[in-house]
Tab-separated table of C-alpha atoms in Angstrom:
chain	number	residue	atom	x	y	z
A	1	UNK	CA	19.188	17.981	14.536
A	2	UNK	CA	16.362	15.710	15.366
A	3	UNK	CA	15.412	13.136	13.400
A	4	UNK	CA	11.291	11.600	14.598
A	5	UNK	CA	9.129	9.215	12.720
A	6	UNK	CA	5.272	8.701	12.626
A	7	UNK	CA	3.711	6.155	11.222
A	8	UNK	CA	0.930	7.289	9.390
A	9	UNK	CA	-2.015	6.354	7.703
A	10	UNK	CA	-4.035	8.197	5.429
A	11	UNK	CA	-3.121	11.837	6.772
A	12	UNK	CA	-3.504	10.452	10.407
A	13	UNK	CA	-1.130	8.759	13.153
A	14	UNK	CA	-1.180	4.824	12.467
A	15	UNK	CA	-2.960	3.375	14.786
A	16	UNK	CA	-0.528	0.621	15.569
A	17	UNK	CA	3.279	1.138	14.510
A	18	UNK	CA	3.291	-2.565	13.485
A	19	UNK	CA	0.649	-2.302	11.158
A	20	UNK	CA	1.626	0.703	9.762
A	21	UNK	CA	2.216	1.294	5.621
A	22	UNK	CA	3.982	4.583	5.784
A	23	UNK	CA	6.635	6.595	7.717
A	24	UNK	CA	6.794	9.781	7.629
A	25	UNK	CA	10.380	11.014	8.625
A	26	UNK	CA	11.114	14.535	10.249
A	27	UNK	CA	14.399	16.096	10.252
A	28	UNK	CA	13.975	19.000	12.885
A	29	UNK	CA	16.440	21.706	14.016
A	30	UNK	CA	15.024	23.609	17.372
A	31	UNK	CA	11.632	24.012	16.871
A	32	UNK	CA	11.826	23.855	12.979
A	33	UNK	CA	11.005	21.523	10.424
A	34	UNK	CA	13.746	21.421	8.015
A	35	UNK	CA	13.266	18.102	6.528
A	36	UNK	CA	9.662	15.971	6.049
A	37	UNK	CA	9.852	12.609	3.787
A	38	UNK	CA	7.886	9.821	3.764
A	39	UNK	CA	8.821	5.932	2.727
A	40	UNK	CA	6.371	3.125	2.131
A	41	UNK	CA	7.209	0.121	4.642
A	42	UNK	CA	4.339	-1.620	3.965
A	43	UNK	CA	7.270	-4.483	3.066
A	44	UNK	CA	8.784	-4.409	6.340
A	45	UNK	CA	8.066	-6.842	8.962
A	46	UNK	CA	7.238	-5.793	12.675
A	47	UNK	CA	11.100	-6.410	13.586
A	48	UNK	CA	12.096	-4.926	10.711
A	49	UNK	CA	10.599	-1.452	11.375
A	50	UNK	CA	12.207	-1.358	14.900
A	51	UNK	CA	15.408	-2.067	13.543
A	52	UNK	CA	15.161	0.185	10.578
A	53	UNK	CA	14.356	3.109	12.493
A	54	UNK	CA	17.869	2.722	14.126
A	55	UNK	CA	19.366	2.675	10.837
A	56	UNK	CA	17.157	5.543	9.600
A	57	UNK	CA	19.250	7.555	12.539
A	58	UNK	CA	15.491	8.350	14.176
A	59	UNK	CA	15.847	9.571	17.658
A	60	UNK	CA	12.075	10.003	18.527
A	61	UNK	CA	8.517	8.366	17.417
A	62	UNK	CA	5.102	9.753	17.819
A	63	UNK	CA	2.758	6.683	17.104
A	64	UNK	CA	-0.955	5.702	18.023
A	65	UNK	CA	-0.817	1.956	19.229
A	66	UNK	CA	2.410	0.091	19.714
A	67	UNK	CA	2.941	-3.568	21.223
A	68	UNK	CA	4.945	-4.059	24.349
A	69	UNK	CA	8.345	-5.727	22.694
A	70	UNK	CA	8.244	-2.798	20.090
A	71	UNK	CA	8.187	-0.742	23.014
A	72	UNK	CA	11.174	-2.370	24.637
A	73	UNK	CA	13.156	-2.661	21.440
A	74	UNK	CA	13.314	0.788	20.698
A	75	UNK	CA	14.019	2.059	24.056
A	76	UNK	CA	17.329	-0.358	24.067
A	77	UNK	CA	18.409	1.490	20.696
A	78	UNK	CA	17.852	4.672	22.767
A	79	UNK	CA	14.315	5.912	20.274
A	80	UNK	CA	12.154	8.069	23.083
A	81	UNK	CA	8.470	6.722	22.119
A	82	UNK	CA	5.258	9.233	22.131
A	83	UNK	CA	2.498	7.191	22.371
A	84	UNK	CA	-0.285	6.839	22.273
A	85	UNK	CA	-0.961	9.954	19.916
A	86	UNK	CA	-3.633	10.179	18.058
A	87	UNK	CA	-4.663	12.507	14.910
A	88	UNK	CA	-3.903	14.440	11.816
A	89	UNK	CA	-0.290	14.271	11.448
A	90	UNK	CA	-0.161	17.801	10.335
A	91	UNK	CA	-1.672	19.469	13.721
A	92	UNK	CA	0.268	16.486	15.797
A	93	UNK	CA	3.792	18.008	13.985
A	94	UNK	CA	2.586	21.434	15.515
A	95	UNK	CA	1.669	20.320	18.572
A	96	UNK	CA	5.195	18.291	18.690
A	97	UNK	CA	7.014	21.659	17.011
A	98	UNK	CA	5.073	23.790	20.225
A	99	UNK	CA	6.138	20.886	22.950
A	100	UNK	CA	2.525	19.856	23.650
A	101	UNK	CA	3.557	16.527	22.907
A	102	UNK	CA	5.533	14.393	26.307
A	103	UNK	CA	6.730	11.021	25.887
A	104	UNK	CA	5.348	8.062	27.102
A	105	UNK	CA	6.419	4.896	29.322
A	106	UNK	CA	4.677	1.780	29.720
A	107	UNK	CA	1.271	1.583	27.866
A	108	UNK	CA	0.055	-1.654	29.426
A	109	UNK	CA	-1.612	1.017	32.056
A	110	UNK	CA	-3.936	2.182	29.078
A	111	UNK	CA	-5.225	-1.809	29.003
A	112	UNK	CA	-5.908	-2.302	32.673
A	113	UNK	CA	-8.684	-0.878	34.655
A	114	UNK	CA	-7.757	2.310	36.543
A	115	UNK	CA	-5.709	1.757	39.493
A	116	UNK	CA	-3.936	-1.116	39.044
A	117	UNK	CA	-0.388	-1.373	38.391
A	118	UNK	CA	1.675	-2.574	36.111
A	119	UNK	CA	2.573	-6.127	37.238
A	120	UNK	CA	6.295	-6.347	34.964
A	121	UNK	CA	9.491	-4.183	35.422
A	122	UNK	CA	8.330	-0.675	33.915
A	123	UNK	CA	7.777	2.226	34.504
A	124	UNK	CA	3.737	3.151	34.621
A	125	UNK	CA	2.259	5.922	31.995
A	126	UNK	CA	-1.107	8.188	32.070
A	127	UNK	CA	-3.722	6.164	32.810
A	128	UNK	CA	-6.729	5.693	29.866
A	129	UNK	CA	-8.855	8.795	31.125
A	130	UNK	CA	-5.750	11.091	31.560
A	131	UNK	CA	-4.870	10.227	27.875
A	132	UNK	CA	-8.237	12.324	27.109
A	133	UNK	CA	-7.882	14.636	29.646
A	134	UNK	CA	-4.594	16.101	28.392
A	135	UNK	CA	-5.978	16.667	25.089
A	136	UNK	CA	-3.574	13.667	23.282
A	137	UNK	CA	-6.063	13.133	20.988
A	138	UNK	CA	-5.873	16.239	18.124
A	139	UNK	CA	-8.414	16.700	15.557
């Protein structure tokens, strides 16, 4: 069993995982959702949510915006980040239930313009027109 967060706000992906004031937390078993809760962090620092989805036993998290250290935090306590996702949570839990949804590597490509490369030890993502172009964005 799976266990995948999304920070949400209102009945969309949070924009930033940092910023967020609710989790939603998934418990999924192949391609079903057995399990959907949600818990208000609004309380919890920045560090505190990365270290609290360890705890939580989370495996995966499908967020919009998330800094660079968050990033790097949660891929040392082994979380597998999809970002950045952007919509209604509901049709982004289908699309995730389907496997429309890939994970993500280093979003610092997504703040440069296109071409360059990412200048620290990381692995380089979509660049910011293939984010559109592979429809991550669900209305």
């Amino acid at each position: 069993m799976r266990r995948v967060a999304i920070p949400v706000f209102l009945d969309r992906v949070s924009p930033r995982l940092d910023c967020a004031g609710k989790l939603l937390i998934l418990a999924i078993q192949g391609t079903q959702l057995t399990e959907r809760r949600e818990l208000d962090i609004r309380h919890w620092t920045a560090d505190e949510k990365i270290f609290n989805l360890r705890q939580l036993g989370i495996q995966e998290i499908i967020c919009g915006g998330i800094r660079q250290e968050d990033r790097t935090g949660l891929k040392r306590l082994g979380i597998q980040v999809f970002a950045p996702v952007f919509g209604e949570v509901q049709t982004i839990i289908e699309h995730y239930l389907e496997g429309a949804l890939e994970p993500s590597t280093c979003r610092r490509n997504g703040n440069r313009r296109p071409g360059r490369k990412c200048l620290k030890e990381c692995e380089t993502g979509p660049s910011p027109l293939s984010i559109f172009n592979h429809s991550k964005t669900f209305k």
